[in-house]
CSV table of C-alpha atoms in Angstrom, one decimal:
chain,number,residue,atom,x,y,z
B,33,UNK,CA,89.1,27.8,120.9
B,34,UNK,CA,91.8,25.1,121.4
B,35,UNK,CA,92.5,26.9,125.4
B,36,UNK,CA,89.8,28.4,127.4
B,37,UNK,CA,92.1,30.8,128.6
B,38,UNK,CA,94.4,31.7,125.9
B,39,UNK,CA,98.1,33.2,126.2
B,40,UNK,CA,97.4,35.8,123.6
B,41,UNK,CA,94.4,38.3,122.7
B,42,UNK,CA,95.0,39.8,119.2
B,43,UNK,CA,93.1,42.9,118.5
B,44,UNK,CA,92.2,44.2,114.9
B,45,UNK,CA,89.6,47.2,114.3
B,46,UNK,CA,88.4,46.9,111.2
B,47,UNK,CA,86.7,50.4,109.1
B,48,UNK,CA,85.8,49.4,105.5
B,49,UNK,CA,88.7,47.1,105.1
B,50,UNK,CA,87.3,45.2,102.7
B,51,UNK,CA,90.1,44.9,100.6
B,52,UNK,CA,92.8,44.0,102.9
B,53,UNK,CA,91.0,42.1,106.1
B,54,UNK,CA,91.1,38.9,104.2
B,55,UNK,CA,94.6,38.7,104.4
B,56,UNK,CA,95.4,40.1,107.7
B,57,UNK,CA,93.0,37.7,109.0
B,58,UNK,CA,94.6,35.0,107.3
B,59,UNK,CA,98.1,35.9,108.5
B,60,UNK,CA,96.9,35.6,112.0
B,61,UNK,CA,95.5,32.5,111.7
B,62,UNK,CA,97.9,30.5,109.6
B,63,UNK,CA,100.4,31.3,112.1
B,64,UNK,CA,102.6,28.5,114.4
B,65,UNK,CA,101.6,29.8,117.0
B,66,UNK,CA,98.2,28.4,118.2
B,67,UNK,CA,96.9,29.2,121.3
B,68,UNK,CA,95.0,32.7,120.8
B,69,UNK,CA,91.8,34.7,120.5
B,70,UNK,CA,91.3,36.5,117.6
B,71,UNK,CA,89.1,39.8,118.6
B,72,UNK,CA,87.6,41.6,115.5
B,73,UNK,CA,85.7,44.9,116.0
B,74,UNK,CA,83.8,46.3,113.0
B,75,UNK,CA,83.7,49.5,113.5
B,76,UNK,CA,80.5,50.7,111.2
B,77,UNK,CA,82.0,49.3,108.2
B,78,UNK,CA,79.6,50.3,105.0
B,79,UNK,CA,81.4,47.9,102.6
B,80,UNK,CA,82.3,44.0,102.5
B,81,UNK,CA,83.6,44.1,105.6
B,82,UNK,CA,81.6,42.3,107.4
B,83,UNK,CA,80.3,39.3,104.6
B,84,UNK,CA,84.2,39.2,104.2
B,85,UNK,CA,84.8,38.1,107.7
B,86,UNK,CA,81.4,36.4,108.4
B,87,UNK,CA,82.9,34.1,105.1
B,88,UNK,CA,85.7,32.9,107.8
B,89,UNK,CA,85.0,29.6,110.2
B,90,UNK,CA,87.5,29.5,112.9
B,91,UNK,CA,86.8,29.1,116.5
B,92,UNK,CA,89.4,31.7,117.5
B,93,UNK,CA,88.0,34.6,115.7
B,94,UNK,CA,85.6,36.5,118.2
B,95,UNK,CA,83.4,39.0,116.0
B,96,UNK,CA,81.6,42.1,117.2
B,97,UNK,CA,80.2,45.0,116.1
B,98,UNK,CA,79.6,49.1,117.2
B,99,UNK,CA,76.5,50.3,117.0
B,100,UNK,CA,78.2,53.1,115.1
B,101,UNK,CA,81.3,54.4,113.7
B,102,UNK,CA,83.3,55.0,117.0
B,103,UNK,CA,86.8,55.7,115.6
B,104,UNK,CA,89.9,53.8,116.5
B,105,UNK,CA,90.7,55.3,120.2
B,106,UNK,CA,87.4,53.5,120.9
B,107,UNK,CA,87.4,50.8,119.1
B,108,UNK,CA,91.3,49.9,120.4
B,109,UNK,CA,90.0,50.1,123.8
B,110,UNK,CA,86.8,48.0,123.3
B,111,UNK,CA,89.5,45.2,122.1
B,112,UNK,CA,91.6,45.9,124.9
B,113,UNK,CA,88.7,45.3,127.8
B,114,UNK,CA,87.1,42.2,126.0
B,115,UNK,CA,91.0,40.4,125.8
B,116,UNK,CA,91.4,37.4,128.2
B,117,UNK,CA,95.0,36.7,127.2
B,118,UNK,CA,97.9,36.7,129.1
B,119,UNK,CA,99.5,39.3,126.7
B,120,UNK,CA,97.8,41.6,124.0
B,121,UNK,CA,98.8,42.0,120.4
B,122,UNK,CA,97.6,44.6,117.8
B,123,UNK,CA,96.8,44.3,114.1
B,124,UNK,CA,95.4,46.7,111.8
B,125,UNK,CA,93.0,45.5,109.6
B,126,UNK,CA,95.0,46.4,106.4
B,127,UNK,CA,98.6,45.2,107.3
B,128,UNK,CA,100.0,41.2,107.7
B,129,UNK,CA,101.7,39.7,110.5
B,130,UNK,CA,104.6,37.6,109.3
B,131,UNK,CA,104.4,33.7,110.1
B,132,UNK,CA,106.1,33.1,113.5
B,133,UNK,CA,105.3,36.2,114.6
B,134,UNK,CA,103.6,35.5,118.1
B,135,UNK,CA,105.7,32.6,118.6
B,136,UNK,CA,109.1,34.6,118.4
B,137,UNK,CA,107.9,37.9,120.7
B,138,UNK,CA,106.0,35.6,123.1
B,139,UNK,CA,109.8,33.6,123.8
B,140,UNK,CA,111.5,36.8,124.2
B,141,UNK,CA,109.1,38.2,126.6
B,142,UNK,CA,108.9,34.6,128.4
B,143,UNK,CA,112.6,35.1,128.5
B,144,UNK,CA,112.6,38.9,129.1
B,145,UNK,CA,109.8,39.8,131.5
B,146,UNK,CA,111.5,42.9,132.6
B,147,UNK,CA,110.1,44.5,129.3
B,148,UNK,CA,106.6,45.2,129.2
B,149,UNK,CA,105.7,46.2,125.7
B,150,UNK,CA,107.8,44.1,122.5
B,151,UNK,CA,107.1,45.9,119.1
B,152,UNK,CA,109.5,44.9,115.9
B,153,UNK,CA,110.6,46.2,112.7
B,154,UNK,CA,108.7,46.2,109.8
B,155,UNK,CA,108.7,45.3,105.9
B,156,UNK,CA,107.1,48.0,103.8
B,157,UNK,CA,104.2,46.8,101.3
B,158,UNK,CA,102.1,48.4,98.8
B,159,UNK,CA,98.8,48.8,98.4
B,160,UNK,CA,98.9,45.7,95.6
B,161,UNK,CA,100.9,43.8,98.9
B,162,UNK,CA,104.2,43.7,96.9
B,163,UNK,CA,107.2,45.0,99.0
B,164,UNK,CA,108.7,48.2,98.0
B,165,UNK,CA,112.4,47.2,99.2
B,166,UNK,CA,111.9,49.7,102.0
B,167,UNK,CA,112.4,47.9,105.7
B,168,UNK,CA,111.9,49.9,109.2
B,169,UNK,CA,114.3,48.7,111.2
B,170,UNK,CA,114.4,49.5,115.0
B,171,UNK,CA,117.8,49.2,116.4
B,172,UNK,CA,117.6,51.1,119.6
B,173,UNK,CA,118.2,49.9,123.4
B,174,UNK,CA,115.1,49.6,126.0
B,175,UNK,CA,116.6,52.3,127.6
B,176,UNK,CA,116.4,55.2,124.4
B,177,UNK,CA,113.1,54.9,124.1
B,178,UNK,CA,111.7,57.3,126.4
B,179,UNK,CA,114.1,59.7,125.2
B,180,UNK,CA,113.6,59.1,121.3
B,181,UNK,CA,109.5,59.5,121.7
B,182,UNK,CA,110.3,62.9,122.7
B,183,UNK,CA,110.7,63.9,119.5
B,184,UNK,CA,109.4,60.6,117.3
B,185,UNK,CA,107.2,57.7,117.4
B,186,UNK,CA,109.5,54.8,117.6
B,187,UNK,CA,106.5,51.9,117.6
B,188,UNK,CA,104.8,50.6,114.8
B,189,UNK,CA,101.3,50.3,115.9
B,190,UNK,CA,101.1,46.7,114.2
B,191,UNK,CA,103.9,45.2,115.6
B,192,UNK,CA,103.3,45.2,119.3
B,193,UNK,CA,102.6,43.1,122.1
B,194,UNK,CA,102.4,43.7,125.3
B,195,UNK,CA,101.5,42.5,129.0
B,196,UNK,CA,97.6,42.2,129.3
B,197,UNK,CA,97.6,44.0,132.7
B,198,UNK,CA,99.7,47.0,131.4
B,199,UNK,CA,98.0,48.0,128.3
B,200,UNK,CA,94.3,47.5,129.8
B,201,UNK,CA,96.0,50.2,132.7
B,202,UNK,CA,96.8,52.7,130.3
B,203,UNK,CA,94.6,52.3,127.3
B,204,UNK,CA,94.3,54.8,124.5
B,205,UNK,CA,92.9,58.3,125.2
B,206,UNK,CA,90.8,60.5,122.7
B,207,UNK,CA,92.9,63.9,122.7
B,208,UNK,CA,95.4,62.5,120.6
B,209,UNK,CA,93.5,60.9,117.3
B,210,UNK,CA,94.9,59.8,115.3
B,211,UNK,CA,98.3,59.5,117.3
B,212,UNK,CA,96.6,57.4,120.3
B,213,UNK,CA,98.9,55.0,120.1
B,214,UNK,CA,101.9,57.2,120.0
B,215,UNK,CA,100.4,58.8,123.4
B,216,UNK,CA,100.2,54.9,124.9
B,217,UNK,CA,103.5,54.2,124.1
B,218,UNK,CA,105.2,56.9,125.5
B,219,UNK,CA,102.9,56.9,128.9
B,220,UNK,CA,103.7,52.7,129.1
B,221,UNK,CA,107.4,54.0,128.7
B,222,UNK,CA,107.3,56.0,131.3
B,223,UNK,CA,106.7,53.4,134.1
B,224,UNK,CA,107.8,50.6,131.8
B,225,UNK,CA,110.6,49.1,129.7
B,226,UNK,CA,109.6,49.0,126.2
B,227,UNK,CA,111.8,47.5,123.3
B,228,UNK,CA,111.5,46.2,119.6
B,229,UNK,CA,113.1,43.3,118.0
B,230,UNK,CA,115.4,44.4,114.9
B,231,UNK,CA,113.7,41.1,112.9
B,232,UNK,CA,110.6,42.6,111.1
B,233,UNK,CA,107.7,40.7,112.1
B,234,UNK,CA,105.2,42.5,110.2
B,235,UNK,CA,104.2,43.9,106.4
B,236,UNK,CA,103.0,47.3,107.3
B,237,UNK,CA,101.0,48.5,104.2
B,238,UNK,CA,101.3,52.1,102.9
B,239,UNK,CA,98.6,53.3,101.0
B,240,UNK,CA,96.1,56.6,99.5
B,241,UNK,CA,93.1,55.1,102.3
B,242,UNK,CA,95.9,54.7,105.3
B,243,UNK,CA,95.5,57.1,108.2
B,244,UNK,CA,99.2,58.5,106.7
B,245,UNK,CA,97.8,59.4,104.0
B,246,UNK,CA,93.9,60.8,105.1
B,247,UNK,CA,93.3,63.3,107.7
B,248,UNK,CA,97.0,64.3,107.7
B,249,UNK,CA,96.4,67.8,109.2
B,250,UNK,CA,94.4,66.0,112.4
B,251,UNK,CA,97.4,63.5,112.6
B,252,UNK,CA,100.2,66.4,112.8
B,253,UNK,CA,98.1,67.8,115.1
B,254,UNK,CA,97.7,64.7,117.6
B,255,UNK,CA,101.6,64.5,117.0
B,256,UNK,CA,101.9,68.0,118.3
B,257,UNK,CA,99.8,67.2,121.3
B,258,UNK,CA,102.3,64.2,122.2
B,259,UNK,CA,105.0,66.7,122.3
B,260,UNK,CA,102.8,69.2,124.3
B,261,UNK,CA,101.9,66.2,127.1
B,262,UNK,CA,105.9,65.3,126.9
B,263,UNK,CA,107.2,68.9,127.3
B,264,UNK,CA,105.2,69.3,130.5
B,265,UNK,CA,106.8,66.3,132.0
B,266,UNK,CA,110.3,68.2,131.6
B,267,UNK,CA,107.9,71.5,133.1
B,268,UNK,CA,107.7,73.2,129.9
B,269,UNK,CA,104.5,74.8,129.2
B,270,UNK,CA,105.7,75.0,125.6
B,271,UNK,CA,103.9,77.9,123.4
B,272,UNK,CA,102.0,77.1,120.0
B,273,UNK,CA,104.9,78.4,117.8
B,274,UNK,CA,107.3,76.0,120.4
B,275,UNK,CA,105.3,73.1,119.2
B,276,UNK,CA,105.7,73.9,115.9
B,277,UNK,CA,109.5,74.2,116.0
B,278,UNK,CA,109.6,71.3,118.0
B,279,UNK,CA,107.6,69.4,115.3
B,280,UNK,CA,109.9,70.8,112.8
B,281,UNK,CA,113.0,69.8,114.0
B,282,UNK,CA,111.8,66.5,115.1
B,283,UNK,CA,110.8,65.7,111.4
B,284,UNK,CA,113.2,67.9,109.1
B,285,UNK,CA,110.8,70.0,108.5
B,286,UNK,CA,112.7,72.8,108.1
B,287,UNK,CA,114.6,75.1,106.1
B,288,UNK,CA,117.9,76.1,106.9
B,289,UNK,CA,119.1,79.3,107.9
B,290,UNK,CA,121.0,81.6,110.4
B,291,UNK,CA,117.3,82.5,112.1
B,292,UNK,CA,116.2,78.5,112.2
B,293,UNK,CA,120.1,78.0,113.5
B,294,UNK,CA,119.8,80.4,116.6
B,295,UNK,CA,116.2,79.4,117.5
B,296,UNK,CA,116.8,75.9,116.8
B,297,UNK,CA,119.6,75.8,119.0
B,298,UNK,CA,118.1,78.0,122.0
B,299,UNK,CA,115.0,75.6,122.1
B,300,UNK,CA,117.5,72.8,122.6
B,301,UNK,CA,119.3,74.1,125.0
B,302,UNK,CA,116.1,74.6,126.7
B,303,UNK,CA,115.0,71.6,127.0
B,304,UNK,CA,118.6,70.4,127.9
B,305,UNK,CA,118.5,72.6,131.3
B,306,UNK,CA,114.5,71.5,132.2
B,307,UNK,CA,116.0,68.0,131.8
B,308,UNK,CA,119.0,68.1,134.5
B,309,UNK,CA,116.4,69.4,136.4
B,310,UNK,CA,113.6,66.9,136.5
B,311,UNK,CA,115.7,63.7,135.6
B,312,UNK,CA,112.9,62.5,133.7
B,313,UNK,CA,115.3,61.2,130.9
B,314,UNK,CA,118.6,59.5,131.3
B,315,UNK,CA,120.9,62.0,130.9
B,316,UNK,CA,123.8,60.5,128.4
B,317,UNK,CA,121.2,59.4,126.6
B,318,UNK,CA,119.0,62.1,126.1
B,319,UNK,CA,122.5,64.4,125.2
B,320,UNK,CA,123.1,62.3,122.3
B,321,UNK,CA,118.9,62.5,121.4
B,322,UNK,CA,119.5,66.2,121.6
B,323,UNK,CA,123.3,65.9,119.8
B,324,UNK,CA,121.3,64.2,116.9
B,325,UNK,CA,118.8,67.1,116.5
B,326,UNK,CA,121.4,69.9,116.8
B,327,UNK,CA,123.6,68.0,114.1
B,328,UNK,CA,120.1,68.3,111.4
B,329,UNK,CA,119.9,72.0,112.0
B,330,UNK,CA,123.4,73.0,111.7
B,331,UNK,CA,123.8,70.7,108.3
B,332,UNK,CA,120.8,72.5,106.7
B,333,UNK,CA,121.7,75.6,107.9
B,334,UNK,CA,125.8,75.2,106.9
B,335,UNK,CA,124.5,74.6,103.4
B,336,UNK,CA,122.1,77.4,103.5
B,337,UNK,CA,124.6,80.0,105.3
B,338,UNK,CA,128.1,78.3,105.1
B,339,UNK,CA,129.5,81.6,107.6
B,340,UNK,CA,128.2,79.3,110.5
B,341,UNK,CA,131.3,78.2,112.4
B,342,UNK,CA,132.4,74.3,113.5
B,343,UNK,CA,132.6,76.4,116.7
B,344,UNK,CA,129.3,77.3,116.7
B,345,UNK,CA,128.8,74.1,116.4
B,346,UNK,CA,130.6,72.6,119.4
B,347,UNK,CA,129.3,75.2,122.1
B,348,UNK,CA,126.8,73.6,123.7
B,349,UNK,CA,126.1,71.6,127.0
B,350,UNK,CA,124.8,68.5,125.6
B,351,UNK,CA,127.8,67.8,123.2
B,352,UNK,CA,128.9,66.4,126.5
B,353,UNK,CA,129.0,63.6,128.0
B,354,UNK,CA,126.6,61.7,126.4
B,355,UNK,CA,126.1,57.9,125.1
B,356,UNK,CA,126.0,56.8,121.0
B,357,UNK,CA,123.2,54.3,120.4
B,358,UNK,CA,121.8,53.5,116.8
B,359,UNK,CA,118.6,53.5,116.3
């Protein structure tokens, strides 16, 4: 370790990432950036794992292993409580962070300290590591956030760092698997600004052994929990089929029609009034959150049932006043 007390602790579970840790490892510590800790948990690995990063001689990597296969809410935290940087930063064993990386957040935070948690946009890569042309760009304002991870995830798990102090106070909690991290981000939000650089810092690999594509039942259901922990903030003790149209309309699940149209727009409006009563989001804001959803449901249901008016449309308290941000 070139500093005793390094500025940044980055975190990467591994689970039988044999054949991507290799490079995620290398990304990390061919980076400008020099003065870190490289914590690697192997969580029960059964493959090359652990000859693969036993191979690596660096004096920044710190190695451990569980006893078992914990899972990644465990794991995470394990990384999180053995960190002695000033500020955090998470990798997944299978994705790349891209050179510069640490260097560029740790500036803006050093610049910005009002923002507590720094994530970035992301260039999509296959399995193979070749870029399929598809980029995730985060546009938003600090200030959206809390209101966009009502209805979406707006972090990429890979991309983030974030103050030591703040993370290790939250940490990730078990009811959510495998959306921990979408639970963490909205909780740090809360009390917190949170923001992510439009530059994509990251490759974010897509592929048949990612969590998005395994146990996708369990991760719509840890989804569905966020919104049900959300909800109650804005005292909604939202039903099982309110969940589900939530989740629905969040992610276009949906077909259109006049039915989807009326309870679409009466669950919105919902949420609308439990809002101007708690405050807990900004208000002009959050209209245009809710201005977005309501435009998805009556497209889809126009095309399905073209009768629906523009002034059916247009009746309804958000439309106004509210604030346009991208994102």
């Amino acid at each position: 370790m070139e500093n005793s007390s390094p500025i940044l602790s980055i975190v990467m579970p591994a689970y039988n990432a044999g054949a991507y840790i290799k490079d995620a490892i290398d990304s990390v510590l061919n980076q400008s950036f020099r003065h870190f800790e490289l914590i690697i948990i192997n969580d029960g690995s059964t493959d090359e794992t652990h000859k693969i990063i036993m191979s690596i001689n660096d004096e920044r990597i710190k190695y451990y292993k569980n006893k078992k296969n914990e899972g990644l809410f465990f794991t995470r935290n394990r990384g999180l409580s053995l960190s002695e940087g000033k500020y955090i930063a998470m990798l997944d064993s299978d994705d790349i962070a891209i050179q510069g990386k640490f260097q560029y957040q740790i500036d803006f935070l050093e610049k910005n300290p009002d923002i507590a948690l720094l994530g970035s946009s992301a260039i999509i890569i296959d399995e193979n590591g070749f870029e399929t042309g598809e980029v995730y760009i985060q546009k938003a304002p600090s200030a959206a956030y809390p209101s966009i991870m009502l209805f979406n995830n707006y972090i990429i798990q890979s991309s983030i760092i974030c103050k030591r102090k703040i993370i290790q106070k939250f940490g990730y909690r078990p009811e959510f698997p495998p959306a921990e991290d979408y639970d963490l981000w909205v909780r740090i939000a809360k009390e917190y600004s949170i923001y992510s650089l439009q530059k994509p810092l990251i490759k974010y690999r897509v592929h048949s052994s990612s969590i998005s594509h395994t146990n996708r039942d369990i991760q719509i259901n840890g989804i569905k929990n966020n919104y049900r922990e959300q909800l109650k903030w804005l005292r909604i003790d939202a039903t099982a089929s309110e969940i589900e149209l939530h989740y629905n309309i969040a992610n276009s699940t949906f077909e259109g029609s006049k039915d989807f149209f009326k309870t679409g727009r009466s669950w919105l409006k919902k949420i609308h009034a439990q809002n101007n009563k708690t405050r807990i989001f900004s208000s002009k804001i959050f209209n245009y959150i809710l201005l977005r959803m309501w435009f998805k449901i009556f497209v889809r249901s126009f095309k399905s049932k073209p009768l629906i008016s523009i002034k059916e449309f247009i009746h309804l308290p958000f439309l106004k006043p509210f604030k346009i941000i991208k994102y």
